[in-house]
Amino acid sequence: MAIRTQESFSGFIASDPQLSQTSKGDPRFYARVGKEHFRREDDGSFTQTETTYHHLVMFGRSAEHAHDRFTKGDNFIAEGYTREVNYERDGQAVESEEFVAKRIGHDTARTRYEVDRTPRRAAAERDAAAFEPPSRPARAPESTAIGL
């Protein structure tokens, strides 16, 4: 069976994320996002070139979760698709594109964080009690004596 893939986008949140509603009343997350670009030089080093800025949106419960978890400056990786959008700004028709994220997470290469592994259905219990990290089995002590 073929591996199903989607477009991805990695970057940073460049504006304060906004949570609004669509015309149907569904949650809509919006943020202006930045993408840093680099050029590889002949000597193997990299030179940073101009950063570009784009629109990122999410819809539904994922939009609410993203709004709760992301803030300006956060590095992220998202999967989804790019679409063309047309809107009016100051009486002028604007053609642009936006990345519609279906999933989004913090970029683990650039973000320090702790993982809460308690089951989601135990959310109320998790909020009430302190989280204990998973225990790992202790290693058996190694013997230095050798018997013959």
mmCIF file with all atom_site columns, N, CA and C in Angstrom, residues 111-137:
data_model
loop_
_atom_site.group_PDB
_atom_site.id
_atom_site.type_symbol
_atom_site.label_atom_id
_atom_site.label_alt_id
_atom_site.label_comp_id
_atom_site.label_asym_id
_atom_site.label_entity_id
_atom_site.label_seq_id
_atom_site.pdbx_PDB_ins_code
_atom_site.Cartn_x
_atom_site.Cartn_y
_atom_site.Cartn_z
_atom_site.occupancy
_atom_site.B_iso_or_equiv
_atom_site.pdbx_formal_charge
_atom_site.auth_seq_id
_atom_site.auth_comp_id
_atom_site.auth_asym_id
_atom_site.auth_atom_id
_atom_site.pdbx_PDB_model_num
ATOM 1  N N  . THR A 1 111 ? 12.317  23.548 20.047 1.00 0.00 ? 111 THR A N  1
ATOM 2  C CA . THR A 1 111 ? 11.439  23.829 21.188 1.00 0.00 ? 111 THR A CA 1
ATOM 3  C C  . THR A 1 111 ? 11.725  22.860 22.323 1.00 0.00 ? 111 THR A C  1
ATOM 4  N N  . ARG A 1 112 ? 11.841  23.385 23.552 1.00 0.00 ? 112 ARG A N  1
ATOM 5  C CA . ARG A 1 112 ? 11.934  22.538 24.748 1.00 0.00 ? 112 ARG A CA 1
ATOM 6  C C  . ARG A 1 112 ? 10.532  22.403 25.319 1.00 0.00 ? 112 ARG A C  1
ATOM 7  N N  . TYR A 1 113 ? 10.153  21.206 25.691 1.00 0.00 ? 113 TYR A N  1
ATOM 8  C CA . TYR A 1 113 ? 8.832   21.001 26.269 1.00 0.00 ? 113 TYR A CA 1
ATOM 9  C C  . TYR A 1 113 ? 8.783   19.669 26.996 1.00 0.00 ? 113 TYR A C  1
ATOM 10 N N  . GLU A 1 114 ? 7.720   19.477 27.753 1.00 0.00 ? 114 GLU A N  1
ATOM 11 C CA . GLU A 1 114 ? 7.480   18.215 28.433 1.00 0.00 ? 114 GLU A CA 1
ATOM 12 C C  . GLU A 1 114 ? 6.221   17.603 27.847 1.00 0.00 ? 114 GLU A C  1
ATOM 13 N N  . VAL A 1 115 ? 6.182   16.302 27.792 1.00 0.00 ? 115 VAL A N  1
ATOM 14 C CA . VAL A 1 115 ? 5.044   15.595 27.221 1.00 0.00 ? 115 VAL A CA 1
ATOM 15 C C  . VAL A 1 115 ? 4.161   15.062 28.342 1.00 0.00 ? 115 VAL A C  1
ATOM 16 N N  . ASP A 1 116 ? 2.883   15.341 28.254 1.00 0.00 ? 116 ASP A N  1
ATOM 17 C CA . ASP A 1 116 ? 1.893   14.819 29.203 1.00 0.00 ? 116 ASP A CA 1
ATOM 18 C C  . ASP A 1 116 ? 1.270   13.586 28.557 1.00 0.00 ? 116 ASP A C  1
ATOM 19 N N  . ARG A 1 117 ? 1.587   12.414 29.076 1.00 0.00 ? 117 ARG A N  1
ATOM 20 C CA . ARG A 1 117 ? 1.132   11.171 28.460 1.00 0.00 ? 117 ARG A CA 1
ATOM 21 C C  . ARG A 1 117 ? -0.132  10.596 29.097 1.00 0.00 ? 117 ARG A C  1
ATOM 22 N N  . THR A 1 118 ? -0.773  11.330 29.984 1.00 0.00 ? 118 THR A N  1
ATOM 23 C CA . THR A 1 118 ? -2.006  10.805 30.563 1.00 0.00 ? 118 THR A CA 1
ATOM 24 C C  . THR A 1 118 ? -3.070  10.736 29.477 1.00 0.00 ? 118 THR A C  1
ATOM 25 N N  . PRO A 1 119 ? -3.937  9.737  29.537 1.00 0.00 ? 119 PRO A N  1
ATOM 26 C CA . PRO A 1 119 ? -4.991  9.615  28.520 1.00 0.00 ? 119 PRO A CA 1
ATOM 27 C C  . PRO A 1 119 ? -5.884  10.853 28.518 1.00 0.00 ? 119 PRO A C  1
ATOM 28 N N  . ARG A 1 120 ? -6.360  11.242 27.328 1.00 0.00 ? 120 ARG A N  1
ATOM 29 C CA . ARG A 1 120 ? -7.212  12.423 27.215 1.00 0.00 ? 120 ARG A CA 1
ATOM 30 C C  . ARG A 1 120 ? -8.466  12.303 28.059 1.00 0.00 ? 120 ARG A C  1
ATOM 31 N N  . ARG A 1 121 ? -9.026  11.133 28.159 1.00 0.00 ? 121 ARG A N  1
ATOM 32 C CA . ARG A 1 121 ? -10.274 10.981 28.924 1.00 0.00 ? 121 ARG A CA 1
ATOM 33 C C  . ARG A 1 121 ? -10.053 11.224 30.410 1.00 0.00 ? 121 ARG A C  1
ATOM 34 N N  . ALA A 1 122 ? -8.802  11.255 30.825 1.00 0.00 ? 122 ALA A N  1
ATOM 35 C CA . ALA A 1 122 ? -8.486  11.515 32.230 1.00 0.00 ? 122 ALA A CA 1
ATOM 36 C C  . ALA A 1 122 ? -8.108  12.980 32.436 1.00 0.00 ? 122 ALA A C  1
ATOM 37 N N  . ALA A 1 123 ? -8.552  13.852 31.534 1.00 0.00 ? 123 ALA A N  1
ATOM 38 C CA . ALA A 1 123 ? -8.174  15.272 31.596 1.00 0.00 ? 123 ALA A CA 1
ATOM 39 C C  . ALA A 1 123 ? -8.552  15.906 32.926 1.00 0.00 ? 123 ALA A C  1
ATOM 40 N N  . ALA A 1 124 ? -9.720  15.591 33.428 1.00 0.00 ? 124 ALA A N  1
ATOM 41 C CA . ALA A 1 124 ? -10.139 16.186 34.706 1.00 0.00 ? 124 ALA A CA 1
ATOM 42 C C  . ALA A 1 124 ? -9.225  15.716 35.830 1.00 0.00 ? 124 ALA A C  1
ATOM 43 N N  . GLU A 1 125 ? -8.866  14.449 35.821 1.00 0.00 ? 125 GLU A N  1
ATOM 44 C CA . GLU A 1 125 ? -7.964  13.921 36.837 1.00 0.00 ? 125 GLU A CA 1
ATOM 45 C C  . GLU A 1 125 ? -6.572  14.532 36.686 1.00 0.00 ? 125 GLU A C  1
ATOM 46 N N  . ARG A 1 126 ? -6.138  14.726 35.445 1.00 0.00 ? 126 ARG A N  1
ATOM 47 C CA . ARG A 1 126 ? -4.823  15.289 35.173 1.00 0.00 ? 126 ARG A CA 1
ATOM 48 C C  . ARG A 1 126 ? -4.722  16.699 35.733 1.00 0.00 ? 126 ARG A C  1
ATOM 49 N N  . ASP A 1 127 ? -5.777  17.483 35.560 1.00 0.00 ? 127 ASP A N  1
ATOM 50 C CA . ASP A 1 127 ? -5.765  18.853 36.061 1.00 0.00 ? 127 ASP A CA 1
ATOM 51 C C  . ASP A 1 127 ? -5.764  18.884 37.584 1.00 0.00 ? 127 ASP A C  1
ATOM 52 N N  . ALA A 1 128 ? -6.359  17.872 38.209 1.00 0.00 ? 128 ALA A N  1
ATOM 53 C CA . ALA A 1 128 ? -6.478  17.855 39.659 1.00 0.00 ? 128 ALA A CA 1
ATOM 54 C C  . ALA A 1 128 ? -5.220  17.311 40.347 1.00 0.00 ? 128 ALA A C  1
ATOM 55 N N  . ALA A 1 129 ? -4.496  16.445 39.675 1.00 0.00 ? 129 ALA A N  1
ATOM 56 C CA . ALA A 1 129 ? -3.326  15.809 40.302 1.00 0.00 ? 129 ALA A CA 1
ATOM 57 C C  . ALA A 1 129 ? -2.058  16.160 39.529 1.00 0.00 ? 129 ALA A C  1
ATOM 58 N N  . ALA A 1 130 ? -0.942  16.135 40.200 1.00 0.00 ? 130 ALA A N  1
ATOM 59 C CA . ALA A 1 130 ? 0.340   16.403 39.553 1.00 0.00 ? 130 ALA A CA 1
ATOM 60 C C  . ALA A 1 130 ? 0.699   15.234 38.646 1.00 0.00 ? 130 ALA A C  1
ATOM 61 N N  . PHE A 1 131 ? 1.323   15.527 37.542 1.00 0.00 ? 131 PHE A N  1
ATOM 62 C CA . PHE A 1 131 ? 1.713   14.493 36.582 1.00 0.00 ? 131 PHE A CA 1
ATOM 63 C C  . PHE A 1 131 ? 3.001   13.824 37.029 1.00 0.00 ? 131 PHE A C  1
ATOM 64 N N  . GLU A 1 132 ? 2.992   12.508 37.017 1.00 0.00 ? 132 GLU A N  1
ATOM 65 C CA . GLU A 1 132 ? 4.182   11.729 37.320 1.00 0.00 ? 132 GLU A CA 1
ATOM 66 C C  . GLU A 1 132 ? 4.711   11.161 36.014 1.00 0.00 ? 132 GLU A C  1
ATOM 67 N N  . PRO A 1 133 ? 5.977   11.367 35.691 1.00 0.00 ? 133 PRO A N  1
ATOM 68 C CA . PRO A 1 133 ? 6.511   10.814 34.448 1.00 0.00 ? 133 PRO A CA 1
ATOM 69 C C  . PRO A 1 133 ? 6.500   9.293  34.497 1.00 0.00 ? 133 PRO A C  1
ATOM 70 N N  . PRO A 1 134 ? 6.445   8.664  33.324 1.00 0.00 ? 134 PRO A N  1
ATOM 71 C CA . PRO A 1 134 ? 6.433   7.198  33.312 1.00 0.00 ? 134 PRO A CA 1
ATOM 72 C C  . PRO A 1 134 ? 7.694   6.641  33.958 1.00 0.00 ? 134 PRO A C  1
ATOM 73 N N  . SER A 1 135 ? 7.538   5.562  34.718 1.00 0.00 ? 135 SER A N  1
ATOM 74 C CA . SER A 1 135 ? 8.698   4.973  35.380 1.00 0.00 ? 135 SER A CA 1
ATOM 75 C C  . SER A 1 135 ? 9.374   3.994  34.432 1.00 0.00 ? 135 SER A C  1
ATOM 76 N N  . ARG A 1 136 ? 10.641  3.919  34.558 1.00 0.00 ? 136 ARG A N  1
ATOM 77 C CA . ARG A 1 136 ? 11.409  2.993  33.747 1.00 0.00 ? 136 ARG A CA 1
ATOM 78 C C  . ARG A 1 136 ? 11.961  1.920  34.684 1.00 0.00 ? 136 ARG A C  1
ATOM 79 N N  . PRO A 1 137 ? 11.993  0.687  34.232 1.00 0.00 ? 137 PRO A N  1
ATOM 80 C CA . PRO A 1 137 ? 12.507  -0.370 35.103 1.00 0.00 ? 137 PRO A CA 1
ATOM 81 C C  . PRO A 1 137 ? 13.977  -0.118 35.452 1.00 0.00 ? 137 PRO A C  1
#
